[in-house]
PDB file of C-alpha atoms in Angstrom:
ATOM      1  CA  UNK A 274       8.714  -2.972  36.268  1.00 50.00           C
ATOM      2  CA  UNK A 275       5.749  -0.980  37.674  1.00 58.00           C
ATOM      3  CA  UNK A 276       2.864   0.409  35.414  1.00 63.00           C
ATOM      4  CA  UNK A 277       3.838   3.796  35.226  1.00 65.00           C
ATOM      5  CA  UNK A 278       7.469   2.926  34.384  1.00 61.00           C
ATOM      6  CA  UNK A 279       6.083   0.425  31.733  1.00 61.00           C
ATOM      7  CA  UNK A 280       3.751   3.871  30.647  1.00 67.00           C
ATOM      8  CA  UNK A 281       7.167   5.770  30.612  1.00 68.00           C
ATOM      9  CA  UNK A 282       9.257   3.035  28.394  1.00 67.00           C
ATOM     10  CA  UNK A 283       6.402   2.808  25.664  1.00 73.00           C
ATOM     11  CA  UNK A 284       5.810   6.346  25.734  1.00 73.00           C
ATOM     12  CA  UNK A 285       8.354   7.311  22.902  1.00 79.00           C
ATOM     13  CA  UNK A 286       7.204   4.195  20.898  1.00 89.00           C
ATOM     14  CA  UNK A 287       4.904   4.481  17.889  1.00 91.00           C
ATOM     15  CA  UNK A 288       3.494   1.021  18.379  1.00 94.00           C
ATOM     16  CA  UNK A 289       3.455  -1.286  21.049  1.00 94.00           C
ATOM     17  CA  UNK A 290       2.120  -4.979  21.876  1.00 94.00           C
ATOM     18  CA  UNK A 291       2.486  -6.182  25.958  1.00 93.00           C
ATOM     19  CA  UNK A 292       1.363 -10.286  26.423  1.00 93.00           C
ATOM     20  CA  UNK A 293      -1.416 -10.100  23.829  1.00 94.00           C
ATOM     21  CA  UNK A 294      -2.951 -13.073  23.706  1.00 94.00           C
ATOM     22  CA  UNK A 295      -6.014 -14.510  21.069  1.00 93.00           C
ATOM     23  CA  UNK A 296      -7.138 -17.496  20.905  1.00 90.00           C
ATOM     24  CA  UNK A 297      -9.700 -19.345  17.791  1.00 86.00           C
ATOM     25  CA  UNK A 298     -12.672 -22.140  18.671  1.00 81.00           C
ATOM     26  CA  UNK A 299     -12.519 -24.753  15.777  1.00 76.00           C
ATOM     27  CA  UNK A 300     -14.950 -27.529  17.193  1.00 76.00           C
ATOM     28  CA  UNK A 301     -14.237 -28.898  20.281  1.00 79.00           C
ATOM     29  CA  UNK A 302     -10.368 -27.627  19.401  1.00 83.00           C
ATOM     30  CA  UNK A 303      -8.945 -23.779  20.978  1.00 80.00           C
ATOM     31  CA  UNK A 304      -6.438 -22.596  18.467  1.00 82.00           C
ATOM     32  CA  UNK A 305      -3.419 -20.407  20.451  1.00 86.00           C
ATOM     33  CA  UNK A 306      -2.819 -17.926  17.555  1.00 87.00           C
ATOM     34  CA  UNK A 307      -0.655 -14.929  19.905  1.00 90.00           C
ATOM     35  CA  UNK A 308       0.694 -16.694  22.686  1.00 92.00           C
ATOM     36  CA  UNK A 309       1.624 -13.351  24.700  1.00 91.00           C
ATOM     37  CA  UNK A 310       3.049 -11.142  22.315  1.00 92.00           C
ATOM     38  CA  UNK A 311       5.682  -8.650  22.829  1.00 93.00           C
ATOM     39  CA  UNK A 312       6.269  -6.595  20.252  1.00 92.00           C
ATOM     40  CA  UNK A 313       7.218  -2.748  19.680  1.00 93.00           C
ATOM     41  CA  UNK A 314       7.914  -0.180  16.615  1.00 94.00           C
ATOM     42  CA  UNK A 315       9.981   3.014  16.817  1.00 93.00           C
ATOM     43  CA  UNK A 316       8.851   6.151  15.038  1.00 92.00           C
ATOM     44  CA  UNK A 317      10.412   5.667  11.523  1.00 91.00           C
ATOM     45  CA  UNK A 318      11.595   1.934  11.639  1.00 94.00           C
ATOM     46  CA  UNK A 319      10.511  -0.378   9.489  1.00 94.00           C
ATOM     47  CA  UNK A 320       9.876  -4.128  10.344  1.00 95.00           C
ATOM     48  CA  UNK A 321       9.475  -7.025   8.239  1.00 95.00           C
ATOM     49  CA  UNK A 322       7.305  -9.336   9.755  1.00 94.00           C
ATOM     50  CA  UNK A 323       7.871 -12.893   7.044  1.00 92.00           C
ATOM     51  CA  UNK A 324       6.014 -15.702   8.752  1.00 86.00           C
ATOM     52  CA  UNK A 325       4.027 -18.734   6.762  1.00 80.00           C
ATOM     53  CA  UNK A 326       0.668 -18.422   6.074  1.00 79.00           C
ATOM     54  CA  UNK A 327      -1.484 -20.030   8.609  1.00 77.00           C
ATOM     55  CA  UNK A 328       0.367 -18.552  11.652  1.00 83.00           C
ATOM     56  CA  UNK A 329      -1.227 -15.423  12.704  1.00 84.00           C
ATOM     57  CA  UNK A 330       0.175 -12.785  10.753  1.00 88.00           C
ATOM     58  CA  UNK A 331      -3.603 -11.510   9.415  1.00 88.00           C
ATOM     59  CA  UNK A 332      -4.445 -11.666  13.369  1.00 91.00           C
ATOM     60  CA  UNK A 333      -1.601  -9.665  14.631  1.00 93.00           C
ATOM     61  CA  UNK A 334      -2.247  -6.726  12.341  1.00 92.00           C
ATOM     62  CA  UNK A 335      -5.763  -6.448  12.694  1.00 92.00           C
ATOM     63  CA  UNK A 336      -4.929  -6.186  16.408  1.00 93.00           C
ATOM     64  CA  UNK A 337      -1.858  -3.369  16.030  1.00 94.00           C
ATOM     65  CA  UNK A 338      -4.583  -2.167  14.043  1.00 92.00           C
ATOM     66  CA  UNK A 339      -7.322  -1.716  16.774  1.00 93.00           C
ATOM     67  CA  UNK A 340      -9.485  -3.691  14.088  1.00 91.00           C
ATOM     68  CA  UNK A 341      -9.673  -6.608  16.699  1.00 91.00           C
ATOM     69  CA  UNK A 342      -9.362  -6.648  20.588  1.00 91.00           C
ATOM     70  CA  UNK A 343      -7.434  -9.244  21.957  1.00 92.00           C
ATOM     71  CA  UNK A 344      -8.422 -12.090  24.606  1.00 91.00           C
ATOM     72  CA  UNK A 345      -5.632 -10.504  26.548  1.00 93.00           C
ATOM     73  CA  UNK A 346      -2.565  -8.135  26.759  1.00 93.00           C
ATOM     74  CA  UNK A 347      -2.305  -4.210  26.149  1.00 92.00           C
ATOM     75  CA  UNK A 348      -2.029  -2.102  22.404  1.00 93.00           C
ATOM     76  CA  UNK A 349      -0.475   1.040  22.753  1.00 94.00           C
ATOM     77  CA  UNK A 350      -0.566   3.612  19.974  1.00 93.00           C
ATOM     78  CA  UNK A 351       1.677   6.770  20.470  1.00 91.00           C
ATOM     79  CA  UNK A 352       1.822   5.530  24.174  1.00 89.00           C
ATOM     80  CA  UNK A 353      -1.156   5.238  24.416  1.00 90.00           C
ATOM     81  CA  UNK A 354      -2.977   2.044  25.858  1.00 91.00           C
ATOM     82  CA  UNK A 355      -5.780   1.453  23.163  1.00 91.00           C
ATOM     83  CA  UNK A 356      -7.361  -1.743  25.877  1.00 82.00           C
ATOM     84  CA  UNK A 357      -8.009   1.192  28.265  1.00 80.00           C
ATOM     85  CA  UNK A 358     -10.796   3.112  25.643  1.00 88.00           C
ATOM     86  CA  UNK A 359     -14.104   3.244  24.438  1.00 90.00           C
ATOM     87  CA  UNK A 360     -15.282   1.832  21.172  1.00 91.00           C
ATOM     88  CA  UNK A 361     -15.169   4.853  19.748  1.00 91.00           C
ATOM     89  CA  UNK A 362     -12.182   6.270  20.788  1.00 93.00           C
ATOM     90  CA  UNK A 363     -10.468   3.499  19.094  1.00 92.00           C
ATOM     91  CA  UNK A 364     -12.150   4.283  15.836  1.00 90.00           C
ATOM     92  CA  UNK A 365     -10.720   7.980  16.090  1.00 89.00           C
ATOM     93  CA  UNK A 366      -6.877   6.355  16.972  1.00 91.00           C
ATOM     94  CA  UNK A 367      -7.685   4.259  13.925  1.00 89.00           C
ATOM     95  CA  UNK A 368      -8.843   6.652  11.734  1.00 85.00           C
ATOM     96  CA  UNK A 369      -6.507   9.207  12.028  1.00 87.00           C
ATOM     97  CA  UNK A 370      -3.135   6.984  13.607  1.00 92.00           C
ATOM     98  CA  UNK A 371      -2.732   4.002  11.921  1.00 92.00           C
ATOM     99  CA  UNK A 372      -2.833   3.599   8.013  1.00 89.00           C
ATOM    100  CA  UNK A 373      -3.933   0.118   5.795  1.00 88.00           C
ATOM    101  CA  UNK A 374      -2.424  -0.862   2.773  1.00 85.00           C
ATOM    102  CA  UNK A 375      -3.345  -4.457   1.653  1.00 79.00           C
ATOM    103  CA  UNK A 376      -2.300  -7.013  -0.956  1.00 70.00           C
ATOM    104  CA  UNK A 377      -5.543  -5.795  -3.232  1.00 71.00           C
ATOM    105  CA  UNK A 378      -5.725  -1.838  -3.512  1.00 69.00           C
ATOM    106  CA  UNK A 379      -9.098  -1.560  -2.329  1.00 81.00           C
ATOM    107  CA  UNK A 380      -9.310   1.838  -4.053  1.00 90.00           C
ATOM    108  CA  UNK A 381     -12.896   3.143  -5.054  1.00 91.00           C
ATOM    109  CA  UNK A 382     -13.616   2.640  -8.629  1.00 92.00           C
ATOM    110  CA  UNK A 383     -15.486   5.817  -9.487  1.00 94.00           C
ATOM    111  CA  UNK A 384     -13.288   8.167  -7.857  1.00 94.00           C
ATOM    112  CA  UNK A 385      -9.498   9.478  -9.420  1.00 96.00           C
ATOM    113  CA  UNK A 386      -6.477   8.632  -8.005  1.00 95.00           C
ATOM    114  CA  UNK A 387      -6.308  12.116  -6.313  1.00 96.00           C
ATOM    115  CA  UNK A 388     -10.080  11.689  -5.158  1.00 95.00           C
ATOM    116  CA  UNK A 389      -8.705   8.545  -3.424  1.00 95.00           C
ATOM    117  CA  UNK A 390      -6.507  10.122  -1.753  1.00 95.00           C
ATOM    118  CA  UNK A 391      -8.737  13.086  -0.488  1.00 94.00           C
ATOM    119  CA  UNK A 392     -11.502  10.812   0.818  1.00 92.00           C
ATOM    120  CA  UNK A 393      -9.594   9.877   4.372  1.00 88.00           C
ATOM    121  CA  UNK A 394      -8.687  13.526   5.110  1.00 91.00           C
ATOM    122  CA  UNK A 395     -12.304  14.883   4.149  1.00 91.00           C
ATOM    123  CA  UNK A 396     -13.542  12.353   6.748  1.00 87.00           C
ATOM    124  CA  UNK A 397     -11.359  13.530   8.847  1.00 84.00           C
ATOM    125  CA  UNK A 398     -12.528  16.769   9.055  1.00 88.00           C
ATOM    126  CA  UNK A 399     -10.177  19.145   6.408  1.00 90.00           C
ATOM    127  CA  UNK A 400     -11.230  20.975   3.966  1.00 95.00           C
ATOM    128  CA  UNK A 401     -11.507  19.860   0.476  1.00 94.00           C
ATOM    129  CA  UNK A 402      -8.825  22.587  -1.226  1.00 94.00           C
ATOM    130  CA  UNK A 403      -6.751  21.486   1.274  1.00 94.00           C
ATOM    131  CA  UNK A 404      -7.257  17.469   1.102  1.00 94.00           C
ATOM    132  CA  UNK A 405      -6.709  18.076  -2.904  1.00 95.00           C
ATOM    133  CA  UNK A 406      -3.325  20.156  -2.322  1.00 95.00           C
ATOM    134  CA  UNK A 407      -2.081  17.529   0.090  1.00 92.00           C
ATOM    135  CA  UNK A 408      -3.603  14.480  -2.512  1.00 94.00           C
ATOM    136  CA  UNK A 409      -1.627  15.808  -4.999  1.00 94.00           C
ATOM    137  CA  UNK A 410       1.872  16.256  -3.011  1.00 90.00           C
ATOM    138  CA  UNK A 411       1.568  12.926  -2.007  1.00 90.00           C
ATOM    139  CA  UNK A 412       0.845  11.656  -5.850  1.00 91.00           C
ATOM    140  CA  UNK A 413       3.369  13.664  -6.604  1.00 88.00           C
ATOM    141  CA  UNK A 414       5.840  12.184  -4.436  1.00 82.00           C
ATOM    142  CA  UNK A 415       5.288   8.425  -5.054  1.00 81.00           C
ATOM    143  CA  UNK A 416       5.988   9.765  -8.994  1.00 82.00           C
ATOM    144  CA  UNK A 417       2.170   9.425  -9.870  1.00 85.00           C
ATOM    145  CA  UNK A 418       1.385  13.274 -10.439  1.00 86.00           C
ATOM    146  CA  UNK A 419       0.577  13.215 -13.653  1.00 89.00           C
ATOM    147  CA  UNK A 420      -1.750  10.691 -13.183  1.00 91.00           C
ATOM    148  CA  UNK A 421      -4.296  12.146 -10.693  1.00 93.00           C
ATOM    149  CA  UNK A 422      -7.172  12.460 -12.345  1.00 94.00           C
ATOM    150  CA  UNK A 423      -7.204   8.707 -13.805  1.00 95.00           C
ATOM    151  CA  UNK A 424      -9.834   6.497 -12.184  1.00 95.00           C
ATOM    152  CA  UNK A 425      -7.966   2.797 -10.700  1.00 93.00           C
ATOM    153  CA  UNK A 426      -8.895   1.084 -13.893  1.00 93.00           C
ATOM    154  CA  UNK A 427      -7.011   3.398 -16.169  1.00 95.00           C
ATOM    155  CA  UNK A 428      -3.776   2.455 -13.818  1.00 92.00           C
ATOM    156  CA  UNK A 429      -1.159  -0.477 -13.532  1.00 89.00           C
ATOM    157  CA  UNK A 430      -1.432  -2.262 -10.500  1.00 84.00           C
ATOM    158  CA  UNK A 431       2.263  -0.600  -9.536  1.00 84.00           C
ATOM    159  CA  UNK A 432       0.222   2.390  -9.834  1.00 89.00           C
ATOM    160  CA  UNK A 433      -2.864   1.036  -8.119  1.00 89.00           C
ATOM    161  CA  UNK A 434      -0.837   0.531  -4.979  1.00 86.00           C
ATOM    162  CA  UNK A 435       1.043   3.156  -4.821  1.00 86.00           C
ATOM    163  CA  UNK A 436      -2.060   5.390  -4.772  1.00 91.00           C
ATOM    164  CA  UNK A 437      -3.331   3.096  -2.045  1.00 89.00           C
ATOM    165  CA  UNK A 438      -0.035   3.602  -0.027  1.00 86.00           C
ATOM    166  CA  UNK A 439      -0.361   7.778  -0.680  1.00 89.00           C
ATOM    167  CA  UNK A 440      -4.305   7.016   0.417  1.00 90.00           C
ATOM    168  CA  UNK A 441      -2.655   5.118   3.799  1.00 88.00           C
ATOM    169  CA  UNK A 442      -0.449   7.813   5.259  1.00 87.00           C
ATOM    170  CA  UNK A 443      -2.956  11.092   3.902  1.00 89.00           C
ATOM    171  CA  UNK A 444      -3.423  11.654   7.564  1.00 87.00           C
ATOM    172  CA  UNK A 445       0.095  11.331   8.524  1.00 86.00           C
ATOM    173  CA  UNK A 446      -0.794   8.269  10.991  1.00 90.00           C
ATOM    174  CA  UNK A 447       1.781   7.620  13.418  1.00 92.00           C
ATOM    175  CA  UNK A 448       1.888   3.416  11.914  1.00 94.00           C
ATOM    176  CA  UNK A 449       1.775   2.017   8.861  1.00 94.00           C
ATOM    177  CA  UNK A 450       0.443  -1.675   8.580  1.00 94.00           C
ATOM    178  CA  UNK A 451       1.071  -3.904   5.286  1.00 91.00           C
ATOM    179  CA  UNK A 452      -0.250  -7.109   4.569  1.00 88.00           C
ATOM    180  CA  UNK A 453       1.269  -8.478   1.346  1.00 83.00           C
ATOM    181  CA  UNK A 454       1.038  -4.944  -0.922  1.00 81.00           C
ATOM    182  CA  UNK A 455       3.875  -6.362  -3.281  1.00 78.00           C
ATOM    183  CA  UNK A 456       2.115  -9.696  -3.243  1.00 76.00           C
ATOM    184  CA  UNK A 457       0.015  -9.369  -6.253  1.00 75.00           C
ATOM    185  CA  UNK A 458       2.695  -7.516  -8.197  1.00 77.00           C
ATOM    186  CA  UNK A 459       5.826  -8.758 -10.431  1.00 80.00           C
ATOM    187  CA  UNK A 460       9.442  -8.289  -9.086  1.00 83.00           C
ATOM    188  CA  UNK A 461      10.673  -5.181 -10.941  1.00 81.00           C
ATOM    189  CA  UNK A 462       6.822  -3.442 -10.086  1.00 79.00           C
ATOM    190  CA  UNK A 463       7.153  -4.885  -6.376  1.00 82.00           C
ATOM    191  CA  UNK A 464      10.456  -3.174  -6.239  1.00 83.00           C
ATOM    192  CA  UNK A 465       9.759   0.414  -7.598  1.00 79.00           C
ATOM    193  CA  UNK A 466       6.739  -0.032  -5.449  1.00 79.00           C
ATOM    194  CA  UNK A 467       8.788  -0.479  -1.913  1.00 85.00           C
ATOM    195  CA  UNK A 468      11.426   2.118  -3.474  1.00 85.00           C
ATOM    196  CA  UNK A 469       8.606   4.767  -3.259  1.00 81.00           C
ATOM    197  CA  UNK A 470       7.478   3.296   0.307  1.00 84.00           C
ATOM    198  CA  UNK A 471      10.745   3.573   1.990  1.00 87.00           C
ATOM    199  CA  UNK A 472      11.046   7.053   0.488  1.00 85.00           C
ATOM    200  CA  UNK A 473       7.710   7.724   2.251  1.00 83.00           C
ATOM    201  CA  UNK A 474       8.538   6.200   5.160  1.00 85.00           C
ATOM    202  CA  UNK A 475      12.281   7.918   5.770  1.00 86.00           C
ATOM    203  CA  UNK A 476      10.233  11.286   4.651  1.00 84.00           C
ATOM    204  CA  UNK A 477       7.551  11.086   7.160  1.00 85.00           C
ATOM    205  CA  UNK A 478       8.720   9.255   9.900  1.00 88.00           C
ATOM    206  CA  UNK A 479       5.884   6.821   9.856  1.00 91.00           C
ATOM    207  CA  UNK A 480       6.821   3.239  11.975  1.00 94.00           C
ATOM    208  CA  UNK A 481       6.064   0.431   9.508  1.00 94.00           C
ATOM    209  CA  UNK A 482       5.030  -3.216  10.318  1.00 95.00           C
ATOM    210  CA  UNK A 483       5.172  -4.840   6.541  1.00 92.00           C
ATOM    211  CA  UNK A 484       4.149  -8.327   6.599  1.00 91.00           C
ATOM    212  CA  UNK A 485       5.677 -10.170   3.339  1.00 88.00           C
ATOM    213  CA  UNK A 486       6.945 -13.281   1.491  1.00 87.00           C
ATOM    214  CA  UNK A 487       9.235 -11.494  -0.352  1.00 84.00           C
ATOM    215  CA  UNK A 488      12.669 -12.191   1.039  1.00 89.00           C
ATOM    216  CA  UNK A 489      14.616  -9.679  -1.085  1.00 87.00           C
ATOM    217  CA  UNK A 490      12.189  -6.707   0.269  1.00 87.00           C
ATOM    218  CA  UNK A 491      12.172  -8.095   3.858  1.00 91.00           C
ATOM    219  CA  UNK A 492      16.201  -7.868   3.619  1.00 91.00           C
ATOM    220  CA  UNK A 493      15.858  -4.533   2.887  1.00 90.00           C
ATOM    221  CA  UNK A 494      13.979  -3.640   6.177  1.00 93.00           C
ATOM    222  CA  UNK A 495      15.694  -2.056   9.350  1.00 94.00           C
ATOM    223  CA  UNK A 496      14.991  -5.644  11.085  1.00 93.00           C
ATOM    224  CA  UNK A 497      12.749  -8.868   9.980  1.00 95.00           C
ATOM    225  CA  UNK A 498      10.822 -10.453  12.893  1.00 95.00           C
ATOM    226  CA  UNK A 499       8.360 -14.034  12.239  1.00 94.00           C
ATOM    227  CA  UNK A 500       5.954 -15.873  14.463  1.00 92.00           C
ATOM    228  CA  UNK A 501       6.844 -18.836  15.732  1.00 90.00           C
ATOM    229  CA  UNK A 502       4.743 -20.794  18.481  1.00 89.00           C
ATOM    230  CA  UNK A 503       2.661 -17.947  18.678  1.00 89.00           C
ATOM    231  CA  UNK A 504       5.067 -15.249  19.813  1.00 91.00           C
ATOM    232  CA  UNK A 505       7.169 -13.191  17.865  1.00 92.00           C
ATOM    233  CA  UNK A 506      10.955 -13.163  17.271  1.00 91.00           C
ATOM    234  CA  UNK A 507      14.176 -11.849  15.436  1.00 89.00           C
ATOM    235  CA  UNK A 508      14.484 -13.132  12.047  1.00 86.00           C
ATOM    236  CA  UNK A 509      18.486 -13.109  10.782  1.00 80.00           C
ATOM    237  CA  UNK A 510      18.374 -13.323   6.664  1.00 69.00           C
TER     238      UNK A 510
END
C-alpha cells in the first residue's frame, strides 16, 4: 500500500501506531522494548491493553501520547502523522487531543475539584465562565457535583480519580490514555470508577487505550490487546 492510501486508511482513525520501534541502552546491552508496532484505535472504542510489568506498556503510551518520539515508525493522531511536526506542534496535538489519567491523580492540592477541572481549558485558551460551566457538567456527570468546591484532600480516592478523569477529557481530546487509574483503588471503588468512564467514553466518543491488571475491567473492554516480544497482539479472556 502506497503512502497516500496508508494516509486515506488511518484517516478515520483516532489513534494510530505504523512499525514504531524504541529501543533502551543498559550497559553494553540494547533493550528492544516496541519491536515495530502496529497498533490503531477507532473513535469511541475502548482497548484494554493487560501486559506484565516490565514489557513496555509505560513506553507505548508515552509514545501514543506524543510524550516520547520513537527510534522509528509513524504516530498519527486524528490522521494525522505526529513524526512529520515540529516540537511544538506536538505540544498543541497533546494539549488539546490526547487526555492523561494515571494510577496517582496528580490533581493540584490547592485548587477544588471544579478548579481542577478548569485549569486545562483556561490554558487552552476559553474563558473562565465558560471552563467553570463545562467543569461543573463534567463533575456533574461522573456523579461528583456536589462536590466541586472540595479541595483533593477532602475527597476519596474514587473521587480523586474521577475528577482526574473529568480533568482528562475537559478539552474533549480525540484519545484517552490510562495507565493503571483503578490500580490504587479497591474493587467495588475501581468498579464505580470505570462505570463512570465508560459512561464518559460512550457519551463523548473519546477512543480509549486503558492499560490495566485488572482482568474483570479489561473483560469489560470492546477488545484486550498485550505485548508480547515487543509487538502488540489480540488478547482472548
Amino acid at each position: 500500500m502506497d503512502q497516500a492510501a496508508v494516509e486515506t486508511a488511518l484517516a478515520s482513525t483516532a489513534l494510530a501506531l505504523v512499525d514504531v520501534t524504541r529501543s533502551f541502552s543498559e550497559g553494553e546491552r540494547e533493550l528492544h522494548i516496541l519491536r515495530g508496532v502496529d497498533f490503531a484505535i477507532q473513535p469511541g472504542e475502548m482497548v484494554a491493553l493487560v501486559a506484565p510489568s516490565g514489557t513496555g506498556k509505560s513506553t507505548l503510551l508515552h509514545i501514543a501520547g506524543l510524550l516520547e518520539h520513537p527510534d522509528s515508525g509513524d504516530v498519527y493522531v486524528g490522521g494525522i502523522n505526529c513524526a512529520e511536526l515540529d516540537d511544538e506542534s506536538r505540544t498543541a496535538i497533546r494539549r488539546n487531543d490526547v487526555g492523561f489519567v494515571y494510577q496517582f491523580h496528580h490533581l493540584l492540592p490547592e485548587f477544588t475539584a471544579l478548579e481542577n477541572i478548569m485549569m486545562p481549558q483556561m490554558i487552552a485558551g476559553l474563558a473562565k465562565s465558560e471552563a467553570a460551566a463545562r467543569a461543573q457538567e463534567l463533575l456533574d456527570y461522573m456523579r461528583m457535583g456536589e462536590r466541586s468546591s472540595h479541595r483533593p484532600s477532602e475527597l476519596s480516592g474514587g473521587e480523586q480519580q474521577r475528577v482526574a478523569v473529568a480533568r482528562a477529557v475537559a478539552n474533549a481530546p480525540r484519545v484517552l490514555l490510562l495507565d493503571e487509574p483503578t490500580g490504587n483503588l479497591d474493587p467495588e471503588t475501581a468498579h464505580y470508577v470505570f462505570e463512570a468512564l465508560q459512561a464518559l467514553v460512550r457519551a463523548s466518543g473519546v477512543a480509549t487505550l486503558f492499560a490495566t491488571h485488572n482482568m474483570e475491567i479489561a473483560g469489560r473492554m470492546d477488545r484486550c490487546v498485550t505485548l508480547k516480544d515487543g509487538h502488540i497482539i489480540p488478547l482472548a479472556l
